Amino acid sequence: MDVLTENFSLYGKGFLSTLELTVYASILAMVLGFVMASCRVAPVGSFRAIGTVWVMVLRNTPLTLLFFAVLLGLPRFGLVLPFKVFAVIALGCYTSAFICEVLRSGINTVPTGQGEAARSLGMTFGQTLGNVVLPQAFRSVIPPIGSTLIALAKNSAIAGAFSVTELLGTYKTLNELGYSIIWTFVWIAVGYLIITLSISAVFNVMEKRWGVGR
């Protein structure tokens, strides 16, 4: 317990920073994932191409390489932001590709007749997607979205290698101070468990309330 009690503020700072990264990156991933999923099922070929390229590139790019591209590449084009913001962008964009595919798979579970009926009533593509298709698709994709966001929380550990304060990075300071590396990582693992189990609990509640009965 000495490792935790004597360095509680350090652990707390890392924990809150990881939580902040997770929340903001999750919001960005959900927004971009929704936009790209809409492009993937759009009737316009150019929109489908944009969604396909987005997913193909990001899903097949190592997250560490994406961090290098965002944190070290964007400043060369004159975009200078705090490293934490760059980390949110990298995590959010990367995860959005997976959210996109999860949403698209949920959209594909909705019978085509639902969309055809909406269009026969004069609804536009946006109205059909937002009012008819997505509300039904969302019910079937709650568990995989939760799993994807849990993976995002764990992926946030990569940010520590790019001068971004986060939970895993606390081990460097504690190691230099001579604390047991084993107990240092035990408490780091506990911090990640709190975050991931909280996400899991939230999505379990959502699944029980809105999920598809099995």
PDB file of C-alpha atoms in Angstrom:
ATOM      1  CA  MET A   1       0.000   0.000   0.000  1.00  0.00           C
ATOM      2  CA  ASP A   2       2.953   2.353   0.542  1.00  0.00           C
ATOM      3  CA  VAL A   3       3.374   2.824  -3.201  1.00  0.00           C
ATOM      4  CA  LEU A   4      -0.220   4.053  -3.470  1.00  0.00           C
ATOM      5  CA  THR A   5      -0.542   6.039  -0.258  1.00  0.00           C
ATOM      6  CA  GLU A   6       2.779   7.855  -0.632  1.00  0.00           C
ATOM      7  CA  ASN A   7       2.152   8.692  -4.294  1.00  0.00           C
ATOM      8  CA  PHE A   8      -1.609   9.073  -4.344  1.00  0.00           C
ATOM      9  CA  SER A   9      -1.488  12.491  -6.009  1.00  0.00           C
ATOM     10  CA  LEU A  10       0.744  11.131  -8.786  1.00  0.00           C
ATOM     11  CA  TYR A  11      -1.561   8.161  -9.370  1.00  0.00           C
ATOM     12  CA  GLY A  12      -4.574  10.451  -9.176  1.00  0.00           C
ATOM     13  CA  LYS A  13      -3.168  12.816 -11.781  1.00  0.00           C
ATOM     14  CA  GLY A  14      -2.394   9.930 -14.141  1.00  0.00           C
ATOM     15  CA  PHE A  15      -5.800   8.320 -13.540  1.00  0.00           C
ATOM     16  CA  LEU A  16      -7.733  11.545 -14.205  1.00  0.00           C
ATOM     17  CA  SER A  17      -5.665  12.252 -17.314  1.00  0.00           C
ATOM     18  CA  THR A  18      -6.358   8.761 -18.688  1.00  0.00           C
ATOM     19  CA  LEU A  19     -10.043   9.189 -17.872  1.00  0.00           C
ATOM     20  CA  GLU A  20     -10.059  12.546 -19.657  1.00  0.00           C
ATOM     21  CA  LEU A  21      -8.353  11.079 -22.718  1.00  0.00           C
ATOM     22  CA  THR A  22     -10.859   8.229 -22.763  1.00  0.00           C
ATOM     23  CA  VAL A  23     -13.935  10.453 -22.477  1.00  0.00           C
ATOM     24  CA  TYR A  24     -12.918  13.024 -25.097  1.00  0.00           C
ATOM     25  CA  ALA A  25     -11.550  10.442 -27.532  1.00  0.00           C
ATOM     26  CA  SER A  26     -14.726   8.356 -27.115  1.00  0.00           C
ATOM     27  CA  ILE A  27     -16.909  11.348 -27.991  1.00  0.00           C
ATOM     28  CA  LEU A  28     -14.793  12.086 -31.058  1.00  0.00           C
ATOM     29  CA  ALA A  29     -14.805   8.412 -32.084  1.00  0.00           C
ATOM     30  CA  MET A  30     -18.586   8.167 -31.776  1.00  0.00           C
ATOM     31  CA  VAL A  31     -19.185  11.329 -33.814  1.00  0.00           C
ATOM     32  CA  LEU A  32     -16.721  10.398 -36.565  1.00  0.00           C
ATOM     33  CA  GLY A  33     -17.875   6.782 -36.500  1.00  0.00           C
ATOM     34  CA  PHE A  34     -21.479   7.866 -37.034  1.00  0.00           C
ATOM     35  CA  VAL A  35     -20.499  10.190 -39.902  1.00  0.00           C
ATOM     36  CA  MET A  36     -18.398   7.518 -41.624  1.00  0.00           C
ATOM     37  CA  ALA A  37     -21.034   4.830 -41.126  1.00  0.00           C
ATOM     38  CA  SER A  38     -23.530   7.170 -42.777  1.00  0.00           C
ATOM     39  CA  CYS A  39     -21.100   7.613 -45.667  1.00  0.00           C
ATOM     40  CA  ARG A  40     -20.617   3.846 -45.951  1.00  0.00           C
ATOM     41  CA  VAL A  41     -24.337   3.245 -46.523  1.00  0.00           C
ATOM     42  CA  ALA A  42     -25.060   6.454 -48.456  1.00  0.00           C
ATOM     43  CA  PRO A  43     -26.585   6.187 -51.948  1.00  0.00           C
ATOM     44  CA  VAL A  44     -23.886   8.521 -53.309  1.00  0.00           C
ATOM     45  CA  GLY A  45     -20.822   6.646 -54.527  1.00  0.00           C
ATOM     46  CA  SER A  46     -18.316   9.373 -53.581  1.00  0.00           C
ATOM     47  CA  PHE A  47     -19.533   9.312 -49.965  1.00  0.00           C
ATOM     48  CA  ARG A  48     -19.210   5.530 -49.848  1.00  0.00           C
ATOM     49  CA  ALA A  49     -15.659   5.832 -51.203  1.00  0.00           C
ATOM     50  CA  ILE A  50     -14.745   8.340 -48.471  1.00  0.00           C
ATOM     51  CA  GLY A  51     -16.084   6.043 -45.765  1.00  0.00           C
ATOM     52  CA  THR A  52     -14.356   3.010 -47.234  1.00  0.00           C
ATOM     53  CA  VAL A  53     -10.972   4.739 -47.486  1.00  0.00           C
ATOM     54  CA  TRP A  54     -11.281   6.126 -43.945  1.00  0.00           C
ATOM     55  CA  VAL A  55     -11.960   2.691 -42.493  1.00  0.00           C
ATOM     56  CA  MET A  56      -9.412   0.869 -44.644  1.00  0.00           C
ATOM     57  CA  VAL A  57      -6.572   3.278 -43.829  1.00  0.00           C
ATOM     58  CA  LEU A  58      -7.181   3.650 -40.099  1.00  0.00           C
ATOM     59  CA  ARG A  59      -7.986   0.011 -39.347  1.00  0.00           C
ATOM     60  CA  ASN A  60      -4.792  -1.112 -41.067  1.00  0.00           C
ATOM     61  CA  THR A  61      -2.500   1.556 -39.563  1.00  0.00           C
ATOM     62  CA  PRO A  62      -0.719   0.766 -36.280  1.00  0.00           C
ATOM     63  CA  LEU A  63      -1.928   3.122 -33.563  1.00  0.00           C
ATOM     64  CA  THR A  64       1.643   4.063 -32.620  1.00  0.00           C
ATOM     65  CA  LEU A  65       2.313   5.129 -36.206  1.00  0.00           C
ATOM     66  CA  LEU A  66      -0.860   7.218 -36.167  1.00  0.00           C
ATOM     67  CA  PHE A  67       0.349   8.930 -32.983  1.00  0.00           C
ATOM     68  CA  PHE A  68       3.622   9.779 -34.735  1.00  0.00           C
ATOM     69  CA  ALA A  69       1.707  11.128 -37.741  1.00  0.00           C
ATOM     70  CA  VAL A  70      -0.591  13.321 -35.641  1.00  0.00           C
ATOM     71  CA  LEU A  71       1.726  14.503 -32.847  1.00  0.00           C
ATOM     72  CA  LEU A  72       4.797  15.023 -34.993  1.00  0.00           C
ATOM     73  CA  GLY A  73       3.295  15.528 -38.457  1.00  0.00           C
ATOM     74  CA  LEU A  74       0.509  18.076 -37.932  1.00  0.00           C
ATOM     75  CA  PRO A  75       2.767  20.739 -36.337  1.00  0.00           C
ATOM     76  CA  ARG A  76       4.812  20.737 -39.551  1.00  0.00           C
ATOM     77  CA  PHE A  77       1.708  22.016 -41.326  1.00  0.00           C
ATOM     78  CA  GLY A  78       1.276  24.854 -38.861  1.00  0.00           C
ATOM     79  CA  LEU A  79      -1.251  23.148 -36.577  1.00  0.00           C
ATOM     80  CA  VAL A  80       0.190  23.560 -33.087  1.00  0.00           C
ATOM     81  CA  LEU A  81      -1.940  22.244 -30.214  1.00  0.00           C
ATOM     82  CA  PRO A  82      -1.265  20.730 -26.781  1.00  0.00           C
ATOM     83  CA  PHE A  83      -0.018  17.155 -27.000  1.00  0.00           C
ATOM     84  CA  LYS A  84      -3.081  15.946 -25.095  1.00  0.00           C
ATOM     85  CA  VAL A  85      -5.338  17.343 -27.833  1.00  0.00           C
ATOM     86  CA  PHE A  86      -3.252  15.593 -30.476  1.00  0.00           C
ATOM     87  CA  ALA A  87      -3.539  12.365 -28.465  1.00  0.00           C
ATOM     88  CA  VAL A  88      -7.339  12.713 -28.375  1.00  0.00           C
ATOM     89  CA  ILE A  89      -7.370  13.245 -32.143  1.00  0.00           C
ATOM     90  CA  ALA A  90      -5.208  10.177 -32.764  1.00  0.00           C
ATOM     91  CA  LEU A  91      -7.203   7.932 -30.421  1.00  0.00           C
ATOM     92  CA  GLY A  92     -10.564   9.252 -31.607  1.00  0.00           C
ATOM     93  CA  CYS A  93      -9.810   8.919 -35.316  1.00  0.00           C
ATOM     94  CA  TYR A  94      -8.345   5.438 -34.910  1.00  0.00           C
ATOM     95  CA  THR A  95     -11.279   4.162 -32.866  1.00  0.00           C
ATOM     96  CA  SER A  96     -13.831   5.822 -35.162  1.00  0.00           C
ATOM     97  CA  ALA A  97     -12.969   3.326 -37.897  1.00  0.00           C
ATOM     98  CA  PHE A  98     -14.007   0.460 -35.622  1.00  0.00           C
ATOM     99  CA  ILE A  99     -17.115   2.301 -34.404  1.00  0.00           C
ATOM    100  CA  CYS A 100     -18.028   2.898 -38.055  1.00  0.00           C
ATOM    101  CA  GLU A 101     -17.901  -0.810 -38.860  1.00  0.00           C
ATOM    102  CA  VAL A 102     -19.861  -1.699 -35.734  1.00  0.00           C
ATOM    103  CA  LEU A 103     -22.601   0.774 -36.682  1.00  0.00           C
ATOM    104  CA  ARG A 104     -22.591  -0.404 -40.297  1.00  0.00           C
ATOM    105  CA  SER A 105     -23.038  -4.012 -39.181  1.00  0.00           C
ATOM    106  CA  GLY A 106     -25.959  -2.887 -37.019  1.00  0.00           C
ATOM    107  CA  ILE A 107     -27.501  -0.998 -39.937  1.00  0.00           C
ATOM    108  CA  ASN A 108     -27.254  -4.137 -42.047  1.00  0.00           C
ATOM    109  CA  THR A 109     -29.341  -6.041 -39.478  1.00  0.00           C
ATOM    110  CA  VAL A 110     -32.310  -3.729 -40.084  1.00  0.00           C
ATOM    111  CA  PRO A 111     -34.631  -5.225 -42.720  1.00  0.00           C
ATOM    112  CA  THR A 112     -34.399  -3.391 -46.044  1.00  0.00           C
ATOM    113  CA  GLY A 113     -38.167  -3.086 -46.033  1.00  0.00           C
ATOM    114  CA  GLN A 114     -37.903  -0.555 -43.199  1.00  0.00           C
ATOM    115  CA  GLY A 115     -35.877   1.818 -45.360  1.00  0.00           C
ATOM    116  CA  GLU A 116     -38.060   1.226 -48.398  1.00  0.00           C
ATOM    117  CA  ALA A 117     -41.190   1.988 -46.384  1.00  0.00           C
ATOM    118  CA  ALA A 118     -39.641   5.221 -45.087  1.00  0.00           C
ATOM    119  CA  ARG A 119     -38.663   6.306 -48.595  1.00  0.00           C
ATOM    120  CA  SER A 120     -42.152   5.493 -49.876  1.00  0.00           C
ATOM    121  CA  LEU A 121     -43.466   7.978 -47.309  1.00  0.00           C
ATOM    122  CA  GLY A 122     -41.252  10.662 -48.814  1.00  0.00           C
ATOM    123  CA  MET A 123     -38.442  10.639 -46.242  1.00  0.00           C
ATOM    124  CA  THR A 124     -34.979  11.697 -47.344  1.00  0.00           C
ATOM    125  CA  PHE A 125     -31.919   9.508 -46.828  1.00  0.00           C
ATOM    126  CA  GLY A 126     -30.969  11.483 -43.708  1.00  0.00           C
ATOM    127  CA  GLN A 127     -34.457  11.199 -42.236  1.00  0.00           C
ATOM    128  CA  THR A 128     -34.640   7.495 -42.998  1.00  0.00           C
ATOM    129  CA  LEU A 129     -31.250   6.857 -41.425  1.00  0.00           C
ATOM    130  CA  GLY A 130     -31.779   9.032 -38.359  1.00  0.00           C
ATOM    131  CA  ASN A 131     -35.436   8.294 -37.600  1.00  0.00           C
ATOM    132  CA  VAL A 132     -35.906   4.719 -38.771  1.00  0.00           C
ATOM    133  CA  VAL A 133     -32.701   2.755 -39.329  1.00  0.00           C
ATOM    134  CA  LEU A 134     -30.240   3.952 -36.674  1.00  0.00           C
ATOM    135  CA  PRO A 135     -32.615   3.722 -33.680  1.00  0.00           C
ATOM    136  CA  GLN A 136     -33.157   0.041 -34.534  1.00  0.00           C
ATOM    137  CA  ALA A 137     -29.508  -0.606 -35.383  1.00  0.00           C
ATOM    138  CA  PHE A 138     -28.305   0.977 -32.136  1.00  0.00           C
ATOM    139  CA  ARG A 139     -30.078  -1.649 -30.053  1.00  0.00           C
ATOM    140  CA  SER A 140     -28.006  -4.443 -31.600  1.00  0.00           C
ATOM    141  CA  VAL A 141     -24.613  -2.716 -31.425  1.00  0.00           C
ATOM    142  CA  ILE A 142     -24.538  -1.638 -27.770  1.00  0.00           C
ATOM    143  CA  PRO A 143     -22.236  -4.504 -26.607  1.00  0.00           C
ATOM    144  CA  PRO A 144     -19.639  -4.171 -29.416  1.00  0.00           C
ATOM    145  CA  ILE A 145     -19.514  -0.388 -29.011  1.00  0.00           C
ATOM    146  CA  GLY A 146     -18.820  -0.900 -25.308  1.00  0.00           C
ATOM    147  CA  SER A 147     -16.014  -3.338 -26.114  1.00  0.00           C
ATOM    148  CA  THR A 148     -14.530  -0.884 -28.610  1.00  0.00           C
ATOM    149  CA  LEU A 149     -14.500   1.941 -26.070  1.00  0.00           C
ATOM    150  CA  ILE A 150     -12.889  -0.340 -23.484  1.00  0.00           C
ATOM    151  CA  ALA A 151     -10.133  -1.014 -26.020  1.00  0.00           C
ATOM    152  CA  LEU A 152      -9.796   2.764 -26.508  1.00  0.00           C
ATOM    153  CA  ALA A 153      -9.256   3.240 -22.766  1.00  0.00           C
ATOM    154  CA  LYS A 154      -6.433   0.702 -22.806  1.00  0.00           C
ATOM    155  CA  ASN A 155      -4.952   2.128 -26.006  1.00  0.00           C
ATOM    156  CA  SER A 156      -4.629   5.505 -24.291  1.00  0.00           C
ATOM    157  CA  ALA A 157      -1.499   4.117 -22.589  1.00  0.00           C
ATOM    158  CA  ILE A 158       0.386   4.781 -25.833  1.00  0.00           C
ATOM    159  CA  ALA A 159      -0.006   8.524 -25.233  1.00  0.00           C
ATOM    160  CA  GLY A 160       2.522   8.306 -22.393  1.00  0.00           C
ATOM    161  CA  ALA A 161       5.299   7.680 -24.906  1.00  0.00           C
ATOM    162  CA  PHE A 162       4.550  11.088 -26.459  1.00  0.00           C
ATOM    163  CA  SER A 163       4.922  13.294 -23.369  1.00  0.00           C
ATOM    164  CA  VAL A 164       1.221  13.078 -22.508  1.00  0.00           C
ATOM    165  CA  THR A 165       0.438  12.542 -18.827  1.00  0.00           C
ATOM    166  CA  GLU A 166      -1.521   9.324 -18.327  1.00  0.00           C
ATOM    167  CA  LEU A 167      -1.780   6.458 -15.857  1.00  0.00           C
ATOM    168  CA  LEU A 168       0.795   4.039 -17.265  1.00  0.00           C
ATOM    169  CA  GLY A 169       3.434   6.759 -17.458  1.00  0.00           C
ATOM    170  CA  THR A 170       3.507   7.058 -13.656  1.00  0.00           C
ATOM    171  CA  TYR A 171       5.700   3.966 -13.485  1.00  0.00           C
ATOM    172  CA  LYS A 172       8.681   5.938 -14.835  1.00  0.00           C
ATOM    173  CA  THR A 173       8.653   8.403 -11.950  1.00  0.00           C
ATOM    174  CA  LEU A 174       8.009   5.715  -9.339  1.00  0.00           C
ATOM    175  CA  ASN A 175      10.756   3.514 -10.743  1.00  0.00           C
ATOM    176  CA  GLU A 176      13.221   6.404 -10.497  1.00  0.00           C
ATOM    177  CA  LEU A 177      12.173   6.907  -6.866  1.00  0.00           C
ATOM    178  CA  GLY A 178      13.030   3.278  -6.112  1.00  0.00           C
ATOM    179  CA  TYR A 179       9.571   1.844  -5.528  1.00  0.00           C
ATOM    180  CA  SER A 180       8.816  -1.807  -6.289  1.00  0.00           C
ATOM    181  CA  ILE A 181       8.043  -2.095  -9.989  1.00  0.00           C
ATOM    182  CA  ILE A 182       5.641  -4.970  -9.313  1.00  0.00           C
ATOM    183  CA  TRP A 183       3.429  -2.996  -6.921  1.00  0.00           C
ATOM    184  CA  THR A 184       3.719   0.060  -9.116  1.00  0.00           C
ATOM    185  CA  PHE A 185       2.131  -1.861 -11.984  1.00  0.00           C
ATOM    186  CA  VAL A 186      -0.410  -3.539  -9.701  1.00  0.00           C
ATOM    187  CA  TRP A 187      -1.902  -0.155  -8.797  1.00  0.00           C
ATOM    188  CA  ILE A 188      -1.707   1.015 -12.396  1.00  0.00           C
ATOM    189  CA  ALA A 189      -3.660  -2.105 -13.383  1.00  0.00           C
ATOM    190  CA  VAL A 190      -6.242  -1.337 -10.685  1.00  0.00           C
ATOM    191  CA  GLY A 191      -6.700   2.133 -12.167  1.00  0.00           C
ATOM    192  CA  TYR A 192      -7.315   0.725 -15.640  1.00  0.00           C
ATOM    193  CA  LEU A 193      -9.707  -1.852 -14.180  1.00  0.00           C
ATOM    194  CA  ILE A 194     -11.753   0.904 -12.560  1.00  0.00           C
ATOM    195  CA  ILE A 195     -12.085   2.708 -15.896  1.00  0.00           C
ATOM    196  CA  THR A 196     -12.811  -0.358 -18.027  1.00  0.00           C
ATOM    197  CA  LEU A 197     -15.224  -1.922 -15.538  1.00  0.00           C
ATOM    198  CA  SER A 198     -17.072   1.397 -15.296  1.00  0.00           C
ATOM    199  CA  ILE A 199     -17.472   1.493 -19.075  1.00  0.00           C
ATOM    200  CA  SER A 200     -18.619  -2.123 -19.029  1.00  0.00           C
ATOM    201  CA  ALA A 201     -21.165  -1.400 -16.285  1.00  0.00           C
ATOM    202  CA  VAL A 202     -22.602   1.569 -18.191  1.00  0.00           C
ATOM    203  CA  PHE A 203     -23.044  -0.462 -21.367  1.00  0.00           C
ATOM    204  CA  ASN A 204     -24.491  -3.418 -19.450  1.00  0.00           C
ATOM    205  CA  VAL A 205     -27.177  -1.087 -18.117  1.00  0.00           C
ATOM    206  CA  MET A 206     -27.784   0.289 -21.606  1.00  0.00           C
ATOM    207  CA  GLU A 207     -28.016  -3.215 -23.041  1.00  0.00           C
ATOM    208  CA  LYS A 208     -30.551  -4.307 -20.427  1.00  0.00           C
ATOM    209  CA  ARG A 209     -32.638  -1.232 -21.089  1.00  0.00           C
ATOM    210  CA  TRP A 210     -32.423  -0.874 -24.865  1.00  0.00           C
ATOM    211  CA  GLY A 211     -30.647  -3.961 -26.189  1.00  0.00           C
ATOM    212  CA  VAL A 212     -32.179  -6.612 -28.397  1.00  0.00           C
ATOM    213  CA  GLY A 213     -33.683  -9.443 -26.365  1.00  0.00           C
ATOM    214  CA  ARG A 214     -32.047 -12.818 -26.923  1.00  0.00           C
TER     215      ARG A 214
END
